[in-house]
């Protein structure tokens, strides 16, 4: 059912349209879902946090269209949706290694680059095709107005919490993003761009798990010294690793179920670790040898086989202390703020390519050579 069309008051110092953009989903894609920062406060009831698997990339996409870091986006893991803008205009931004295009009513197709915002007009279709590697995020100015359940727009498929992306449905946006006056041109937000945020390529850093003592020194050393491959058995709930199995000591391979967190590295009786991800369960009965730190969860989420399944990512782990983990997260937040400051308006001239020029009627008449 189409969302109710609302009118909004004009925020101080900003000109906005009285009609919000509406998108018709022509194709929902594969592995695409609405996500935000997740739902907190319900883990004691067995409800996972969910939310974007890579919250930093989500924040980057939102920043490019002037949203708050936590506004709702579309997370894409395999193939993105096809979205027809049916009314008003909308500014969108993609972050990630994804192929995307804008389809004009006249049939022309223009490539849509990542790491910049683009303004769509009614009648244009956004075609998000395959993700070449990792994850991609699609933000719209104002944020996607997906159903809010338990305080979050995030979709959790196993329990059908939130609103899934469905072909044939219509999705709206929330109020327009509030950008500084310097980035506004009449009633249209200036398009903006920035270089890709550079992730650290070092080993995934971990703090010791609460059951590290269930493993002897040799197994702990094996966990941190060997190169693990990511299994094809991975999803938003957890990433299973492949490598030399870890041996539990005399304390055993099972525990009384206790709380787990995103990033927890469980080691079941077969000795093959599983890293819990955004949709991971809230309790578990296997010893946890380590926990991937918050700053590196997004990087792990992007390490996955490509769309053809031809390559398998590998990872290494490095142990850090809890104070070091806090310092790393603070440094990452500072780096993100520096990156946000690098966002600049797209120039009116100089950024056009042949595809952009072909999409417009640049000839208003015919002149003789002597005129």
Coordinates of C-alpha atoms in Angstrom, one line a residue:
X1 CA 0.0 0.0 0.0
X2 CA 1.3 3.4 -0.9
X3 CA 2.5 5.6 2.0
X4 CA 0.4 8.6 2.9
X5 CA 1.7 11.7 1.2
X6 CA 2.5 14.4 3.8
X7 CA 3.3 18.0 3.7
X8 CA 6.1 19.5 5.9
X9 CA 6.9 22.8 7.3
X10 CA 9.9 24.6 5.9
X11 CA 12.8 24.4 8.3
X12 CA 14.5 27.8 9.1
X13 CA 17.1 28.8 6.6
X14 CA 16.1 26.1 4.1
X15 CA 13.7 25.8 1.2
X16 CA 12.0 22.4 0.7
X17 CA 9.2 20.9 -1.4
X18 CA 5.8 20.5 0.1
X19 CA 5.5 17.1 -1.4
X20 CA 7.7 14.2 -0.3
X21 CA 9.3 11.9 -2.9
X22 CA 7.7 8.5 -3.5
X23 CA 9.4 5.5 -5.1
X24 CA 7.7 2.4 -6.6
X25 CA 9.8 -0.7 -6.2
X26 CA 9.9 -2.4 -9.6
X27 CA 12.2 -5.2 -8.4
X28 CA 13.4 -5.8 -4.8
X29 CA 16.7 -7.2 -5.8
X30 CA 18.5 -9.9 -3.8
X31 CA 19.9 -9.4 -0.4
X32 CA 18.6 -5.8 -0.1
X33 CA 16.9 -4.6 3.1
X34 CA 16.1 -1.4 5.0
X35 CA 18.5 -0.9 7.9
X36 CA 19.4 1.8 10.4
X37 CA 21.5 1.7 13.6
X38 CA 19.3 -1.2 14.9
X39 CA 17.0 -1.7 17.7
X40 CA 18.4 -1.6 21.2
X41 CA 16.9 -2.4 24.6
X42 CA 15.2 -5.7 23.6
X43 CA 18.0 -8.2 23.7
X44 CA 16.7 -9.5 27.1
X45 CA 13.6 -10.6 25.1
X46 CA 15.7 -12.4 22.5
X47 CA 15.5 -9.7 19.9
X48 CA 18.8 -9.1 18.0
X49 CA 20.0 -5.5 17.4
X50 CA 20.1 -6.0 13.6
X51 CA 20.8 -2.7 11.8
X52 CA 23.4 -2.1 9.1
X53 CA 26.2 -4.6 9.1
X54 CA 28.7 -1.9 8.2
X55 CA 27.5 1.1 10.1
X56 CA 30.4 3.3 9.1
X57 CA 29.6 2.9 5.3
X58 CA 25.9 3.6 6.2
X59 CA 26.9 6.8 7.9
X60 CA 29.0 7.8 4.8
X61 CA 26.0 7.3 2.5
X62 CA 23.8 9.3 4.8
X63 CA 26.4 12.1 5.1
X64 CA 26.5 12.5 1.3
X65 CA 22.8 13.5 1.2
X66 CA 22.9 15.5 4.5
X67 CA 21.2 12.9 6.7
X68 CA 22.0 12.0 10.3
X69 CA 24.4 9.1 10.6
X70 CA 21.6 6.8 11.8
X71 CA 18.9 7.5 9.2
X72 CA 17.4 4.5 7.4
X73 CA 19.2 3.3 4.3
X74 CA 18.9 0.3 2.0
X75 CA 21.7 -2.2 2.5
X76 CA 22.6 -4.3 -0.5
X77 CA 24.6 -7.5 -0.4
X78 CA 24.1 -9.1 -3.8
X79 CA 21.8 -7.2 -6.2
X80 CA 20.1 -3.9 -5.6
X81 CA 16.5 -2.8 -6.2
X82 CA 15.0 -1.0 -9.2
X83 CA 13.1 2.0 -7.9
X84 CA 10.9 4.3 -10.0
X85 CA 10.6 7.8 -8.6
X86 CA 6.9 8.6 -9.1
X87 CA 6.6 12.1 -7.7
X88 CA 8.7 15.1 -6.6
X89 CA 12.5 15.0 -6.8
X90 CA 14.9 13.1 -4.5
X91 CA 18.6 13.1 -3.9
X92 CA 20.3 9.7 -3.5
X93 CA 23.8 8.5 -2.8
X94 CA 25.4 5.1 -3.1
X95 CA 28.4 3.9 -1.2
X96 CA 30.2 0.7 -2.1
X97 CA 31.4 -1.3 -5.0
X98 CA 28.1 -1.5 -6.9
X99 CA 27.1 -1.0 -10.5
X100 CA 24.1 1.4 -10.7
X101 CA 22.4 3.5 -13.4
X102 CA 19.6 6.1 -13.8
X103 CA 17.1 5.2 -16.5
X104 CA 15.4 8.2 -18.1
X105 CA 11.9 8.2 -19.5
X106 CA 13.3 8.5 -23.0
X107 CA 15.1 5.2 -22.5
X108 CA 18.6 6.6 -22.0
X109 CA 20.6 5.0 -19.3
X110 CA 23.3 6.9 -17.3
X111 CA 25.9 5.4 -15.0
X112 CA 25.4 6.4 -11.4
X113 CA 28.8 6.6 -9.6
X114 CA 29.3 5.8 -5.9
X115 CA 30.5 8.2 -3.3
X116 CA 28.5 11.2 -4.6
X117 CA 24.9 12.3 -4.4
X118 CA 22.7 12.6 -7.5
X119 CA 19.3 14.3 -7.9
X120 CA 16.6 12.2 -9.4
X121 CA 13.4 13.6 -11.0
X122 CA 9.9 12.1 -11.2
X123 CA 9.8 9.5 -14.0
X124 CA 13.4 8.4 -13.6
X125 CA 14.3 4.9 -12.4
X126 CA 17.2 4.0 -10.2
X127 CA 18.7 0.7 -11.3
X128 CA 21.0 -0.9 -8.7
X129 CA 22.5 -4.0 -10.3
X130 CA 25.2 -6.2 -8.9
X131 CA 27.5 -5.6 -6.0
X132 CA 31.0 -6.6 -7.1
X133 CA 32.3 -7.0 -3.6
X134 CA 31.4 -6.4 0.0
X135 CA 28.2 -4.4 0.8
X136 CA 26.6 -1.3 -0.7
X137 CA 24.4 1.3 0.9
X138 CA 21.7 3.5 -0.8
X139 CA 20.7 6.6 1.1
X140 CA 18.0 9.2 0.2
X141 CA 17.8 12.7 1.5
X142 CA 15.6 12.6 4.5
X143 CA 16.0 8.9 5.1
X144 CA 13.7 6.0 3.9
X145 CA 10.4 6.1 5.6
X146 CA 10.2 2.3 6.2
X147 CA 8.0 0.8 8.9
X148 CA 9.3 1.4 12.4
X149 CA 9.1 -1.7 14.8
X150 CA 10.4 -1.6 18.3
X151 CA 12.1 1.7 17.7
X152 CA 14.0 0.8 14.5
X153 CA 13.4 0.7 10.8
X154 CA 15.8 -2.2 10.5
X155 CA 14.4 -5.4 8.8
X156 CA 15.1 -8.7 10.7
X157 CA 14.0 -11.4 8.3
X158 CA 13.9 -14.4 10.6
X159 CA 11.2 -12.8 12.7
X160 CA 9.8 -10.5 10.1
X161 CA 10.5 -7.4 12.2
X162 CA 10.3 -4.2 10.3
X163 CA 9.4 -3.8 6.6
X164 CA 10.9 -5.8 3.9
X165 CA 11.7 -4.5 0.5
X166 CA 9.0 -5.8 -1.8
X167 CA 8.4 -5.5 -5.5
X168 CA 5.2 -3.6 -6.3
X169 CA 5.2 -1.6 -3.1
X170 CA 5.7 2.2 -2.7
X171 CA 8.2 3.7 -0.3
X172 CA 8.4 7.3 0.7
X173 CA 11.1 9.4 2.5
X174 CA 11.1 11.4 5.7
X175 CA 11.5 15.1 5.9
X176 CA 14.2 16.7 3.8
X177 CA 17.8 16.7 5.0
X178 CA 18.8 20.0 6.7
X179 CA 22.0 21.2 5.0
X180 CA 23.8 24.5 5.5
X181 CA 22.6 27.4 3.4
X182 CA 25.8 27.4 1.5
X183 CA 24.9 24.0 0.1
X184 CA 21.5 25.0 -1.1
X185 CA 20.5 26.3 -4.5
X186 CA 17.0 27.7 -4.4
X187 CA 14.7 24.7 -3.7
X188 CA 17.3 22.0 -4.6
X189 CA 20.1 20.6 -2.5
X190 CA 23.4 20.8 -4.2
X191 CA 24.9 17.5 -5.2
X192 CA 28.0 16.5 -3.2
X193 CA 30.9 14.1 -3.5
X194 CA 33.8 12.8 -1.5
X195 CA 36.6 10.3 -1.9
X196 CA 35.9 6.8 -0.6
X197 CA 36.5 6.4 3.1
X198 CA 39.7 4.4 3.6
X199 CA 39.3 1.3 5.8
X200 CA 42.3 -0.1 7.7
X201 CA 43.5 -3.2 5.9
X202 CA 45.3 -4.7 8.8
X203 CA 44.2 -7.8 10.8
X204 CA 40.8 -7.8 12.4
X205 CA 41.4 -6.7 16.0
X206 CA 39.9 -8.6 18.9
X207 CA 39.6 -8.4 22.7
X208 CA 39.8 -11.6 24.7
X209 CA 36.5 -13.5 25.0
X210 CA 34.9 -14.3 28.3
X211 CA 35.7 -18.0 27.8
X212 CA 39.3 -17.7 26.5
X213 CA 40.3 -19.9 29.4
X214 CA 38.4 -22.8 27.7
X215 CA 41.4 -23.0 25.3
X216 CA 45.0 -23.8 26.0
X217 CA 47.9 -21.5 24.9
X218 CA 48.5 -23.4 21.7
X219 CA 44.9 -23.0 20.5
X220 CA 44.8 -19.3 21.4
X221 CA 48.1 -18.9 19.5
X222 CA 46.6 -20.8 16.5
X223 CA 43.5 -18.6 16.5
X224 CA 45.6 -15.4 16.2
X225 CA 48.5 -16.7 14.0
X226 CA 46.7 -18.6 11.2
X227 CA 45.0 -17.2 8.2
X228 CA 41.3 -18.1 8.2
X229 CA 39.1 -18.3 5.1
X230 CA 35.5 -17.1 5.1
X231 CA 33.1 -20.0 4.4
X232 CA 30.4 -19.6 1.9
X233 CA 28.1 -20.3 4.9
X234 CA 27.6 -16.8 6.0
X235 CA 24.8 -14.4 6.3
X236 CA 23.7 -11.4 8.5
X237 CA 23.5 -13.8 11.5
X238 CA 27.1 -15.0 11.4
X239 CA 30.3 -15.7 9.4
X240 CA 31.6 -19.2 9.6
X241 CA 35.4 -19.5 9.2
X242 CA 37.5 -22.3 7.7
X243 CA 40.9 -23.4 8.9
X244 CA 42.7 -25.6 11.4
X245 CA 40.2 -26.5 14.2
X246 CA 40.8 -25.1 17.6
X247 CA 40.9 -27.6 20.5
X248 CA 39.0 -27.0 23.7
X249 CA 40.7 -27.9 27.0
X250 CA 39.3 -29.9 29.9
X251 CA 36.7 -27.3 30.6
X252 CA 34.8 -28.6 27.6
X253 CA 33.2 -27.4 24.3
X254 CA 29.9 -26.2 25.8
X255 CA 28.8 -23.7 28.4
X256 CA 25.6 -22.7 30.1
X257 CA 24.1 -20.3 27.6
X258 CA 25.0 -16.7 28.3
X259 CA 24.8 -13.4 26.6
X260 CA 26.6 -12.8 23.3
X261 CA 27.3 -9.6 21.3
X262 CA 27.9 -8.6 17.7
X263 CA 31.5 -9.7 17.0
X264 CA 31.6 -12.6 19.5
X265 CA 33.7 -15.5 18.2
X266 CA 32.1 -18.7 19.2
X267 CA 33.9 -22.0 18.9
X268 CA 31.5 -25.0 18.8
X269 CA 32.7 -28.6 19.4
X270 CA 34.1 -29.0 15.9
X271 CA 36.6 -26.3 16.7
X272 CA 35.6 -24.0 13.7
X273 CA 34.9 -20.4 14.8
X274 CA 31.8 -18.5 14.0
X275 CA 31.7 -14.7 14.3
X276 CA 28.3 -13.4 15.2
X277 CA 27.1 -10.5 13.0
X278 CA 24.3 -7.9 13.1
X279 CA 21.4 -10.4 13.2
X280 CA 23.2 -12.8 15.6
X281 CA 21.3 -14.4 18.4
X282 CA 21.3 -12.9 21.9
X283 CA 22.6 -15.9 23.9
X284 CA 24.8 -18.9 23.0
X285 CA 26.1 -22.1 24.5
X286 CA 29.6 -22.3 23.0
X287 CA 32.8 -20.9 24.5
X288 CA 33.8 -17.5 23.1
X289 CA 37.5 -17.2 22.5
X290 CA 37.4 -13.5 21.4
X291 CA 35.3 -10.7 20.2
X292 CA 36.0 -8.6 17.1
X293 CA 36.1 -4.9 18.2
X294 CA 33.3 -2.5 17.1
X295 CA 35.7 -0.5 14.9
X296 CA 36.4 -3.6 12.7
X297 CA 32.9 -5.2 12.5
X298 CA 32.1 -3.2 9.3
X299 CA 35.3 -4.3 7.7
X300 CA 34.6 -7.9 8.4
X301 CA 31.0 -7.5 7.1
X302 CA 32.5 -6.5 3.7
X303 CA 34.9 -9.5 3.5
X304 CA 32.8 -11.9 1.5
X305 CA 32.8 -13.9 -1.7
X306 CA 32.1 -11.8 -4.8
X307 CA 28.8 -12.2 -6.7
X308 CA 30.2 -15.0 -8.9
X309 CA 31.5 -16.9 -5.8
X310 CA 34.9 -17.0 -7.6
X311 CA 37.0 -15.6 -4.7
X312 CA 37.0 -16.4 -1.0
X313 CA 38.2 -13.8 1.4
X314 CA 40.7 -14.6 4.2
X315 CA 41.2 -12.9 7.5
X316 CA 43.7 -12.8 10.3
X317 CA 43.0 -11.7 13.9
X318 CA 45.1 -9.5 16.2
X319 CA 44.6 -9.2 20.0
X320 CA 44.2 -5.8 21.6
X321 CA 43.3 -4.7 25.1
X322 CA 40.0 -3.1 26.0
X323 CA 41.5 0.4 26.4
X324 CA 43.2 -0.1 23.0
X325 CA 39.8 -1.0 21.5
X326 CA 38.2 2.1 22.9
X327 CA 41.1 4.3 21.5
X328 CA 40.8 2.7 18.1
X329 CA 37.1 3.4 18.0
X330 CA 37.6 7.1 19.0
X331 CA 40.3 7.4 16.3
X332 CA 37.9 5.9 13.7
X333 CA 35.2 8.4 14.7
X334 CA 37.6 11.2 14.4
X335 CA 38.7 10.0 10.9
X336 CA 35.0 9.8 9.9
X337 CA 34.5 13.5 11.0
X338 CA 37.6 14.4 8.9
X339 CA 36.1 12.5 5.9
X340 CA 32.8 14.4 6.3
X341 CA 34.7 17.6 6.2
X342 CA 36.1 16.5 2.8
X343 CA 32.5 16.4 1.3
X344 CA 32.2 19.2 -1.3
X345 CA 29.5 20.3 -3.7
X346 CA 29.8 18.9 -7.2
X347 CA 30.9 21.5 -9.6
X348 CA 28.3 22.8 -12.0
X349 CA 30.8 22.4 -14.9
X350 CA 33.7 20.0 -15.3
X351 CA 32.1 16.9 -13.9
X352 CA 30.0 16.1 -17.0
X353 CA 30.9 13.1 -19.0
X354 CA 29.6 11.9 -22.3
X355 CA 26.8 9.9 -20.6
X356 CA 25.6 13.0 -18.8
X357 CA 25.6 15.1 -21.9
X358 CA 23.7 12.6 -24.0
X359 CA 21.0 12.5 -21.3
X360 CA 20.1 16.2 -22.0
X361 CA 18.8 17.9 -25.1
X362 CA 21.6 20.4 -25.7
X363 CA 20.5 21.6 -29.2
X364 CA 17.8 24.2 -29.4
X365 CA 18.0 24.8 -33.1
X366 CA 20.0 24.7 -36.3
X367 CA 22.3 27.4 -37.6
X368 CA 24.0 27.8 -41.0
X369 CA 27.8 28.0 -40.9
X370 CA 27.8 31.7 -41.9
X371 CA 25.4 32.7 -39.1

